[in-house]
Amino acid sequence: MIDNRAIFALLKRKLRRRGFGRVVTMNYSPTTNDIRQGRVTSRRVEALVAKTGYERVHVIGHSLGGLIARYYVQRLAATSGSTLW
């Protein structure tokens, strides 16, 4: 619960080597945020889609970020019109 986006450094490099052109990471604080922080994720995903023109994005989360990603996918993505993988 107290890790930050640095935990994804190795994964980020591996994803880029496998053809993922853009890998975006985010931090959440377990002391100031909760699962409903998925709304921030929703806004960031929509901005990424608008900026890149990507039709699909992959959402990966760890610890609190995993719970937030799940909330986003299950509760918010269906209303935003995003296609997630």
PDB file of N, CA and C in Angstrom:
ATOM      1  N   MET A   1       0.812  -1.207   0.000  1.00  0.00           N
ATOM      2  CA  MET A   1       0.000   0.000   0.000  1.00  0.00           C
ATOM      3  C   MET A   1       0.851   1.265   0.000  1.00  0.00           C
ATOM      4  N   ILE A   2       2.154   1.124   0.237  1.00  0.00           N
ATOM      5  CA  ILE A   2       2.969   2.334   0.294  1.00  0.00           C
ATOM      6  C   ILE A   2       3.983   2.414  -0.843  1.00  0.00           C
ATOM      7  N   ASP A   3       3.891   1.510  -1.812  1.00  0.00           N
ATOM      8  CA  ASP A   3       4.752   1.613  -2.985  1.00  0.00           C
ATOM      9  C   ASP A   3       4.269   2.750  -3.867  1.00  0.00           C
ATOM     10  N   ASN A   4       5.129   3.164  -4.787  1.00  0.00           N
ATOM     11  CA  ASN A   4       4.723   4.170  -5.761  1.00  0.00           C
ATOM     12  C   ASN A   4       4.971   3.635  -7.165  1.00  0.00           C
ATOM     13  N   ARG A   5       4.816   4.474  -8.161  1.00  0.00           N
ATOM     14  CA  ARG A   5       4.914   4.017  -9.542  1.00  0.00           C
ATOM     15  C   ARG A   5       6.287   3.489  -9.912  1.00  0.00           C
ATOM     16  N   ALA A   6       7.297   3.742  -9.085  1.00  0.00           N
ATOM     17  CA  ALA A   6       8.635   3.222  -9.352  1.00  0.00           C
ATOM     18  C   ALA A   6       8.653   1.696  -9.370  1.00  0.00           C
ATOM     19  N   ILE A   7       7.696   1.075  -8.701  1.00  0.00           N
ATOM     20  CA  ILE A   7       7.627  -0.377  -8.672  1.00  0.00           C
ATOM     21  C   ILE A   7       7.431  -0.957 -10.078  1.00  0.00           C
ATOM     22  N   PHE A   8       6.936  -0.147 -11.002  1.00  0.00           N
ATOM     23  CA  PHE A   8       6.687  -0.607 -12.360  1.00  0.00           C
ATOM     24  C   PHE A   8       7.869  -0.359 -13.313  1.00  0.00           C
ATOM     25  N   ALA A   9       8.995   0.091 -12.828  1.00  0.00           N
ATOM     26  CA  ALA A   9      10.128   0.418 -13.709  1.00  0.00           C
ATOM     27  C   ALA A   9      10.534  -0.777 -14.568  1.00  0.00           C
ATOM     28  N   LEU A  10      10.702  -1.934 -13.970  1.00  0.00           N
ATOM     29  CA  LEU A  10      11.091  -3.126 -14.719  1.00  0.00           C
ATOM     30  C   LEU A  10       9.981  -3.549 -15.685  1.00  0.00           C
ATOM     31  N   LEU A  11       8.754  -3.567 -15.214  1.00  0.00           N
ATOM     32  CA  LEU A  11       7.631  -3.933 -16.070  1.00  0.00           C
ATOM     33  C   LEU A  11       7.500  -2.962 -17.240  1.00  0.00           C
ATOM     34  N   LYS A  12       7.697  -1.697 -16.975  1.00  0.00           N
ATOM     35  CA  LYS A  12       7.606  -0.668 -18.014  1.00  0.00           C
ATOM     36  C   LYS A  12       8.614  -0.928 -19.127  1.00  0.00           C
ATOM     37  N   ARG A  13       9.858  -1.249 -18.765  1.00  0.00           N
ATOM     38  CA  ARG A  13      10.880  -1.556 -19.769  1.00  0.00           C
ATOM     39  C   ARG A  13      10.515  -2.791 -20.573  1.00  0.00           C
ATOM     40  N   LYS A  14      10.016  -3.812 -19.894  1.00  0.00           N
ATOM     41  CA  LYS A  14       9.648  -5.048 -20.589  1.00  0.00           C
ATOM     42  C   LYS A  14       8.469  -4.826 -21.529  1.00  0.00           C
ATOM     43  N   LEU A  15       7.505  -4.042 -21.117  1.00  0.00           N
ATOM     44  CA  LEU A  15       6.366  -3.757 -21.986  1.00  0.00           C
ATOM     45  C   LEU A  15       6.806  -3.000 -23.231  1.00  0.00           C
ATOM     46  N   ARG A  16       7.693  -2.051 -23.065  1.00  0.00           N
ATOM     47  CA  ARG A  16       8.203  -1.292 -24.226  1.00  0.00           C
ATOM     48  C   ARG A  16       8.948  -2.208 -25.186  1.00  0.00           C
ATOM     49  N   ARG A  17       9.737  -3.136 -24.642  1.00  0.00           N
ATOM     50  CA  ARG A  17      10.456  -4.085 -25.498  1.00  0.00           C
ATOM     51  C   ARG A  17       9.490  -4.987 -26.266  1.00  0.00           C
ATOM     52  N   ARG A  18       8.324  -5.203 -25.712  1.00  0.00           N
ATOM     53  CA  ARG A  18       7.343  -6.071 -26.361  1.00  0.00           C
ATOM     54  C   ARG A  18       6.380  -5.306 -27.265  1.00  0.00           C
ATOM     55  N   GLY A  19       6.656  -4.027 -27.497  1.00  0.00           N
ATOM     56  CA  GLY A  19       5.892  -3.292 -28.484  1.00  0.00           C
ATOM     57  C   GLY A  19       4.871  -2.300 -27.956  1.00  0.00           C
ATOM     58  N   PHE A  20       4.773  -2.156 -26.653  1.00  0.00           N
ATOM     59  CA  PHE A  20       3.872  -1.151 -26.107  1.00  0.00           C
ATOM     60  C   PHE A  20       4.573   0.201 -26.227  1.00  0.00           C
ATOM     61  N   GLY A  21       4.093   1.029 -27.128  1.00  0.00           N
ATOM     62  CA  GLY A  21       4.760   2.284 -27.421  1.00  0.00           C
ATOM     63  C   GLY A  21       4.660   3.316 -26.324  1.00  0.00           C
ATOM     64  N   ARG A  22       3.581   3.296 -25.583  1.00  0.00           N
ATOM     65  CA  ARG A  22       3.384   4.293 -24.539  1.00  0.00           C
ATOM     66  C   ARG A  22       2.963   3.567 -23.262  1.00  0.00           C
ATOM     67  N   VAL A  23       3.715   3.804 -22.205  1.00  0.00           N
ATOM     68  CA  VAL A  23       3.392   3.235 -20.900  1.00  0.00           C
ATOM     69  C   VAL A  23       3.317   4.409 -19.931  1.00  0.00           C
ATOM     70  N   VAL A  24       2.161   4.606 -19.329  1.00  0.00           N
ATOM     71  CA  VAL A  24       1.927   5.725 -18.423  1.00  0.00           C
ATOM     72  C   VAL A  24       1.734   5.166 -17.019  1.00  0.00           C
ATOM     73  N   THR A  25       2.389   5.768 -16.042  1.00  0.00           N
ATOM     74  CA  THR A  25       2.243   5.336 -14.659  1.00  0.00           C
ATOM     75  C   THR A  25       1.685   6.475 -13.809  1.00  0.00           C
ATOM     76  N   MET A  26       1.046   6.094 -12.712  1.00  0.00           N
ATOM     77  CA  MET A  26       0.422   7.074 -11.819  1.00  0.00           C
ATOM     78  C   MET A  26       0.683   6.674 -10.376  1.00  0.00           C
ATOM     79  N   ASN A  27       0.673   7.630  -9.481  1.00  0.00           N
ATOM     80  CA  ASN A  27       0.792   7.386  -8.046  1.00  0.00           C
ATOM     81  C   ASN A  27      -0.538   7.665  -7.358  1.00  0.00           C
ATOM     82  N   TYR A  28      -0.826   6.891  -6.335  1.00  0.00           N
ATOM     83  CA  TYR A  28      -1.963   7.132  -5.455  1.00  0.00           C
ATOM     84  C   TYR A  28      -1.463   7.055  -4.024  1.00  0.00           C
ATOM     85  N   SER A  29      -2.000   7.860  -3.163  1.00  0.00           N
ATOM     86  CA  SER A  29      -1.631   7.815  -1.749  1.00  0.00           C
ATOM     87  C   SER A  29      -2.716   7.096  -0.965  1.00  0.00           C
ATOM     88  N   PRO A  30      -2.360   6.031  -0.252  1.00  0.00           N
ATOM     89  CA  PRO A  30      -3.372   5.323   0.531  1.00  0.00           C
ATOM     90  C   PRO A  30      -3.896   6.154   1.702  1.00  0.00           C
ATOM     91  N   THR A  31      -3.192   7.223   2.057  1.00  0.00           N
ATOM     92  CA  THR A  31      -3.655   8.039   3.174  1.00  0.00           C
ATOM     93  C   THR A  31      -4.615   9.144   2.741  1.00  0.00           C
ATOM     94  N   THR A  32      -4.609   9.479   1.458  1.00  0.00           N
ATOM     95  CA  THR A  32      -5.475  10.574   1.006  1.00  0.00           C
ATOM     96  C   THR A  32      -6.452  10.156  -0.086  1.00  0.00           C
ATOM     97  N   ASN A  33      -6.339   8.934  -0.598  1.00  0.00           N
ATOM     98  CA  ASN A  33      -7.215   8.483  -1.662  1.00  0.00           C
ATOM     99  C   ASN A  33      -7.916   7.197  -1.275  1.00  0.00           C
ATOM    100  N   ASP A  34      -8.970   6.876  -2.005  1.00  0.00           N
ATOM    101  CA  ASP A  34      -9.628   5.592  -1.819  1.00  0.00           C
ATOM    102  C   ASP A  34      -9.985   5.031  -3.192  1.00  0.00           C
ATOM    103  N   ILE A  35     -10.687   3.932  -3.209  1.00  0.00           N
ATOM    104  CA  ILE A  35     -10.990   3.243  -4.458  1.00  0.00           C
ATOM    105  C   ILE A  35     -11.769   4.137  -5.418  1.00  0.00           C
ATOM    106  N   ARG A  36     -12.567   5.027  -4.903  1.00  0.00           N
ATOM    107  CA  ARG A  36     -13.321   5.915  -5.799  1.00  0.00           C
ATOM    108  C   ARG A  36     -12.419   6.868  -6.566  1.00  0.00           C
ATOM    109  N   GLN A  37     -11.129   6.814  -6.279  1.00  0.00           N
ATOM    110  CA  GLN A  37     -10.148   7.597  -7.018  1.00  0.00           C
ATOM    111  C   GLN A  37     -10.102   7.139  -8.480  1.00  0.00           C
ATOM    112  N   GLY A  38     -10.829   6.091  -8.798  1.00  0.00           N
ATOM    113  CA  GLY A  38     -10.937   5.625 -10.172  1.00  0.00           C
ATOM    114  C   GLY A  38     -11.418   6.707 -11.118  1.00  0.00           C
ATOM    115  N   ARG A  39     -12.083   7.706 -10.609  1.00  0.00           N
ATOM    116  CA  ARG A  39     -12.512   8.819 -11.461  1.00  0.00           C
ATOM    117  C   ARG A  39     -11.304   9.567 -12.035  1.00  0.00           C
ATOM    118  N   VAL A  40     -10.247   9.662 -11.262  1.00  0.00           N
ATOM    119  CA  VAL A  40      -9.006  10.272 -11.757  1.00  0.00           C
ATOM    120  C   VAL A  40      -8.431   9.385 -12.854  1.00  0.00           C
ATOM    121  N   THR A  41      -8.442   8.071 -12.630  1.00  0.00           N
ATOM    122  CA  THR A  41      -7.987   7.127 -13.648  1.00  0.00           C
ATOM    123  C   THR A  41      -8.806   7.294 -14.910  1.00  0.00           C
ATOM    124  N   SER A  42     -10.105   7.427 -14.752  1.00  0.00           N
ATOM    125  CA  SER A  42     -10.997   7.592 -15.905  1.00  0.00           C
ATOM    126  C   SER A  42     -10.614   8.829 -16.711  1.00  0.00           C
ATOM    127  N   ARG A  43     -10.394   9.936 -16.037  1.00  0.00           N
ATOM    128  CA  ARG A  43     -10.016  11.169 -16.740  1.00  0.00           C
ATOM    129  C   ARG A  43      -8.665  11.017 -17.448  1.00  0.00           C
ATOM    130  N   ARG A  44      -7.727  10.356 -16.785  1.00  0.00           N
ATOM    131  CA  ARG A  44      -6.407  10.172 -17.396  1.00  0.00           C
ATOM    132  C   ARG A  44      -6.470   9.240 -18.603  1.00  0.00           C
ATOM    133  N   VAL A  45      -7.266   8.179 -18.511  1.00  0.00           N
ATOM    134  CA  VAL A  45      -7.411   7.269 -19.648  1.00  0.00           C
ATOM    135  C   VAL A  45      -8.068   7.998 -20.811  1.00  0.00           C
ATOM    136  N   GLU A  46      -9.119   8.743 -20.538  1.00  0.00           N
ATOM    137  CA  GLU A  46      -9.797   9.484 -21.608  1.00  0.00           C
ATOM    138  C   GLU A  46      -8.862  10.506 -22.246  1.00  0.00           C
ATOM    139  N   ALA A  47      -8.039  11.175 -21.445  1.00  0.00           N
ATOM    140  CA  ALA A  47      -7.076  12.137 -21.991  1.00  0.00           C
ATOM    141  C   ALA A  47      -6.032  11.425 -22.846  1.00  0.00           C
ATOM    142  N   LEU A  48      -5.572  10.262 -22.400  1.00  0.00           N
ATOM    143  CA  LEU A  48      -4.603   9.489 -23.164  1.00  0.00           C
ATOM    144  C   LEU A  48      -5.200   9.045 -24.503  1.00  0.00           C
ATOM    145  N   VAL A  49      -6.436   8.570 -24.479  1.00  0.00           N
ATOM    146  CA  VAL A  49      -7.109   8.148 -25.712  1.00  0.00           C
ATOM    147  C   VAL A  49      -7.257   9.336 -26.663  1.00  0.00           C
ATOM    148  N   ALA A  50      -7.654  10.480 -26.133  1.00  0.00           N
ATOM    149  CA  ALA A  50      -7.820  11.669 -26.973  1.00  0.00           C
ATOM    150  C   ALA A  50      -6.490  12.128 -27.558  1.00  0.00           C
ATOM    151  N   LYS A  51      -5.430  12.070 -26.758  1.00  0.00           N
ATOM    152  CA  LYS A  51      -4.114  12.548 -27.199  1.00  0.00           C
ATOM    153  C   LYS A  51      -3.469  11.615 -28.219  1.00  0.00           C
ATOM    154  N   THR A  52      -3.624  10.303 -28.012  1.00  0.00           N
ATOM    155  CA  THR A  52      -2.909   9.336 -28.849  1.00  0.00           C
ATOM    156  C   THR A  52      -3.749   8.783 -29.984  1.00  0.00           C
ATOM    157  N   GLY A  53      -5.067   8.827 -29.829  1.00  0.00           N
ATOM    158  CA  GLY A  53      -5.937   8.210 -30.826  1.00  0.00           C
ATOM    159  C   GLY A  53      -6.072   6.707 -30.653  1.00  0.00           C
ATOM    160  N   TYR A  54      -5.493   6.167 -29.584  1.00  0.00           N
ATOM    161  CA  TYR A  54      -5.609   4.727 -29.324  1.00  0.00           C
ATOM    162  C   TYR A  54      -7.073   4.367 -29.106  1.00  0.00           C
ATOM    163  N   GLU A  55      -7.474   3.244 -29.637  1.00  0.00           N
ATOM    164  CA  GLU A  55      -8.838   2.774 -29.430  1.00  0.00           C
ATOM    165  C   GLU A  55      -8.950   1.898 -28.191  1.00  0.00           C
ATOM    166  N   ARG A  56      -7.822   1.294 -27.792  1.00  0.00           N
ATOM    167  CA  ARG A  56      -7.818   0.406 -26.635  1.00  0.00           C
ATOM    168  C   ARG A  56      -6.633   0.726 -25.750  1.00  0.00           C
ATOM    169  N   VAL A  57      -6.813   0.513 -24.467  1.00  0.00           N
ATOM    170  CA  VAL A  57      -5.715   0.663 -23.513  1.00  0.00           C
ATOM    171  C   VAL A  57      -5.734  -0.525 -22.558  1.00  0.00           C
ATOM    172  N   HIS A  58      -4.581  -0.817 -22.006  1.00  0.00           N
ATOM    173  CA  HIS A  58      -4.446  -1.841 -20.977  1.00  0.00           C
ATOM    174  C   HIS A  58      -4.290  -1.106 -19.651  1.00  0.00           C
ATOM    175  N   VAL A  59      -5.032  -1.521 -18.656  1.00  0.00           N
ATOM    176  CA  VAL A  59      -4.923  -0.922 -17.328  1.00  0.00           C
ATOM    177  C   VAL A  59      -4.348  -1.977 -16.398  1.00  0.00           C
ATOM    178  N   ILE A  60      -3.221  -1.661 -15.777  1.00  0.00           N
ATOM    179  CA  ILE A  60      -2.541  -2.583 -14.864  1.00  0.00           C
ATOM    180  C   ILE A  60      -2.406  -1.873 -13.528  1.00  0.00           C
ATOM    181  N   GLY A  61      -2.713  -2.559 -12.463  1.00  0.00           N
ATOM    182  CA  GLY A  61      -2.586  -1.948 -11.151  1.00  0.00           C
ATOM    183  C   GLY A  61      -1.931  -2.879 -10.160  1.00  0.00           C
ATOM    184  N   HIS A  62      -1.371  -2.290  -9.132  1.00  0.00           N
ATOM    185  CA  HIS A  62      -0.719  -3.042  -8.065  1.00  0.00           C
ATOM    186  C   HIS A  62      -1.197  -2.481  -6.730  1.00  0.00           C
ATOM    187  N   SER A  63      -1.549  -3.368  -5.815  1.00  0.00           N
ATOM    188  CA  SER A  63      -1.958  -2.981  -4.475  1.00  0.00           C
ATOM    189  C   SER A  63      -3.185  -2.057  -4.555  1.00  0.00           C
ATOM    190  N   LEU A  64      -3.145  -0.889  -3.950  1.00  0.00           N
ATOM    191  CA  LEU A  64      -4.289   0.026  -4.018  1.00  0.00           C
ATOM    192  C   LEU A  64      -4.612   0.381  -5.467  1.00  0.00           C
ATOM    193  N   GLY A  65      -3.574   0.522  -6.291  1.00  0.00           N
ATOM    194  CA  GLY A  65      -3.788   0.820  -7.705  1.00  0.00           C
ATOM    195  C   GLY A  65      -4.552  -0.280  -8.415  1.00  0.00           C
ATOM    196  N   GLY A  66      -4.359  -1.521  -7.995  1.00  0.00           N
ATOM    197  CA  GLY A  66      -5.119  -2.637  -8.560  1.00  0.00           C
ATOM    198  C   GLY A  66      -6.590  -2.540  -8.212  1.00  0.00           C
ATOM    199  N   LEU A  67      -6.882  -2.160  -6.984  1.00  0.00           N
ATOM    200  CA  LEU A  67      -8.277  -1.980  -6.575  1.00  0.00           C
ATOM    201  C   LEU A  67      -8.915  -0.807  -7.313  1.00  0.00           C
ATOM    202  N   ILE A  68      -8.159   0.262  -7.464  1.00  0.00           N
ATOM    203  CA  ILE A  68      -8.668   1.431  -8.182  1.00  0.00           C
ATOM    204  C   ILE A  68      -8.896   1.085  -9.651  1.00  0.00           C
ATOM    205  N   ALA A  69      -7.950   0.348 -10.255  1.00  0.00           N
ATOM    206  CA  ALA A  69      -8.113  -0.062 -11.652  1.00  0.00           C
ATOM    207  C   ALA A  69      -9.353  -0.943 -11.816  1.00  0.00           C
ATOM    208  N   ARG A  70      -9.567  -1.839 -10.883  1.00  0.00           N
ATOM    209  CA  ARG A  70     -10.755  -2.704 -10.955  1.00  0.00           C
ATOM    210  C   ARG A  70     -12.033  -1.884 -10.835  1.00  0.00           C
ATOM    211  N   TYR A  71     -12.061  -0.949  -9.916  1.00  0.00           N
ATOM    212  CA  TYR A  71     -13.217  -0.069  -9.770  1.00  0.00           C
ATOM    213  C   TYR A  71     -13.467   0.688 -11.068  1.00  0.00           C
ATOM    214  N   TYR A  72     -12.393   1.209 -11.655  1.00  0.00           N
ATOM    215  CA  TYR A  72     -12.525   1.935 -12.909  1.00  0.00           C
ATOM    216  C   TYR A  72     -13.104   1.035 -14.003  1.00  0.00           C
ATOM    217  N   VAL A  73     -12.530  -0.136 -14.174  1.00  0.00           N
ATOM    218  CA  VAL A  73     -12.975  -1.039 -15.241  1.00  0.00           C
ATOM    219  C   VAL A  73     -14.408  -1.500 -15.015  1.00  0.00           C
ATOM    220  N   GLN A  74     -14.740  -1.882 -13.797  1.00  0.00           N
ATOM    221  CA  GLN A  74     -16.066  -2.439 -13.533  1.00  0.00           C
ATOM    222  C   GLN A  74     -17.154  -1.385 -13.394  1.00  0.00           C
ATOM    223  N   ARG A  75     -16.826  -0.233 -12.874  1.00  0.00           N
ATOM    224  CA  ARG A  75     -17.865   0.753 -12.570  1.00  0.00           C
ATOM    225  C   ARG A  75     -17.872   1.968 -13.487  1.00  0.00           C
ATOM    226  N   LEU A  76     -16.715   2.378 -13.972  1.00  0.00           N
ATOM    227  CA  LEU A  76     -16.637   3.644 -14.692  1.00  0.00           C
ATOM    228  C   LEU A  76     -16.407   3.502 -16.186  1.00  0.00           C
ATOM    229  N   ALA A  77     -15.639   2.506 -16.618  1.00  0.00           N
ATOM    230  CA  ALA A  77     -15.297   2.390 -18.038  1.00  0.00           C
ATOM    231  C   ALA A  77     -16.522   2.149 -18.901  1.00  0.00           C
ATOM    232  N   ALA A  78     -17.484   1.431 -18.405  1.00  0.00           N
ATOM    233  CA  ALA A  78     -18.684   1.145 -19.189  1.00  0.00           C
ATOM    234  C   ALA A  78     -19.440   2.434 -19.515  1.00  0.00           C
ATOM    235  N   THR A  79     -19.346   3.411 -18.646  1.00  0.00           N
ATOM    236  CA  THR A  79     -20.052   4.674 -18.894  1.00  0.00           C
ATOM    237  C   THR A  79     -19.209   5.658 -19.667  1.00  0.00           C
ATOM    238  N   SER A  80     -17.884   5.413 -19.749  1.00  0.00           N
ATOM    239  CA  SER A  80     -17.020   6.376 -20.434  1.00  0.00           C
ATOM    240  C   SER A  80     -16.879   6.076 -21.917  1.00  0.00           C
ATOM    241  N   GLY A  81     -17.216   4.853 -22.318  1.00  0.00           N
ATOM    242  CA  GLY A  81     -17.100   4.499 -23.711  1.00  0.00           C
ATOM    243  C   GLY A  81     -15.744   3.966 -24.102  1.00  0.00           C
ATOM    244  N   SER A  82     -14.826   3.809 -23.137  1.00  0.00           N
ATOM    245  CA  SER A  82     -13.493   3.278 -23.431  1.00  0.00           C
ATOM    246  C   SER A  82     -13.551   1.772 -23.653  1.00  0.00           C
ATOM    247  N   THR A  83     -12.673   1.293 -24.506  1.00  0.00           N
ATOM    248  CA  THR A  83     -12.497  -0.139 -24.673  1.00  0.00           C
ATOM    249  C   THR A  83     -11.202  -0.512 -24.000  1.00  0.00           C
ATOM    250  N   LEU A  84     -11.275  -1.389 -23.021  1.00  0.00           N
ATOM    251  CA  LEU A  84     -10.101  -1.761 -22.229  1.00  0.00           C
ATOM    252  C   LEU A  84      -9.714  -3.193 -22.495  1.00  0.00           C
ATOM    253  N   TRP A  85      -8.413  -3.449 -22.392  1.00  0.00           N
ATOM    254  CA  TRP A  85      -7.885  -4.809 -22.485  1.00  0.00           C
ATOM    255  C   TRP A  85      -6.969  -5.031 -21.336  1.00  0.00           C
TER     256      TRP A  85
END
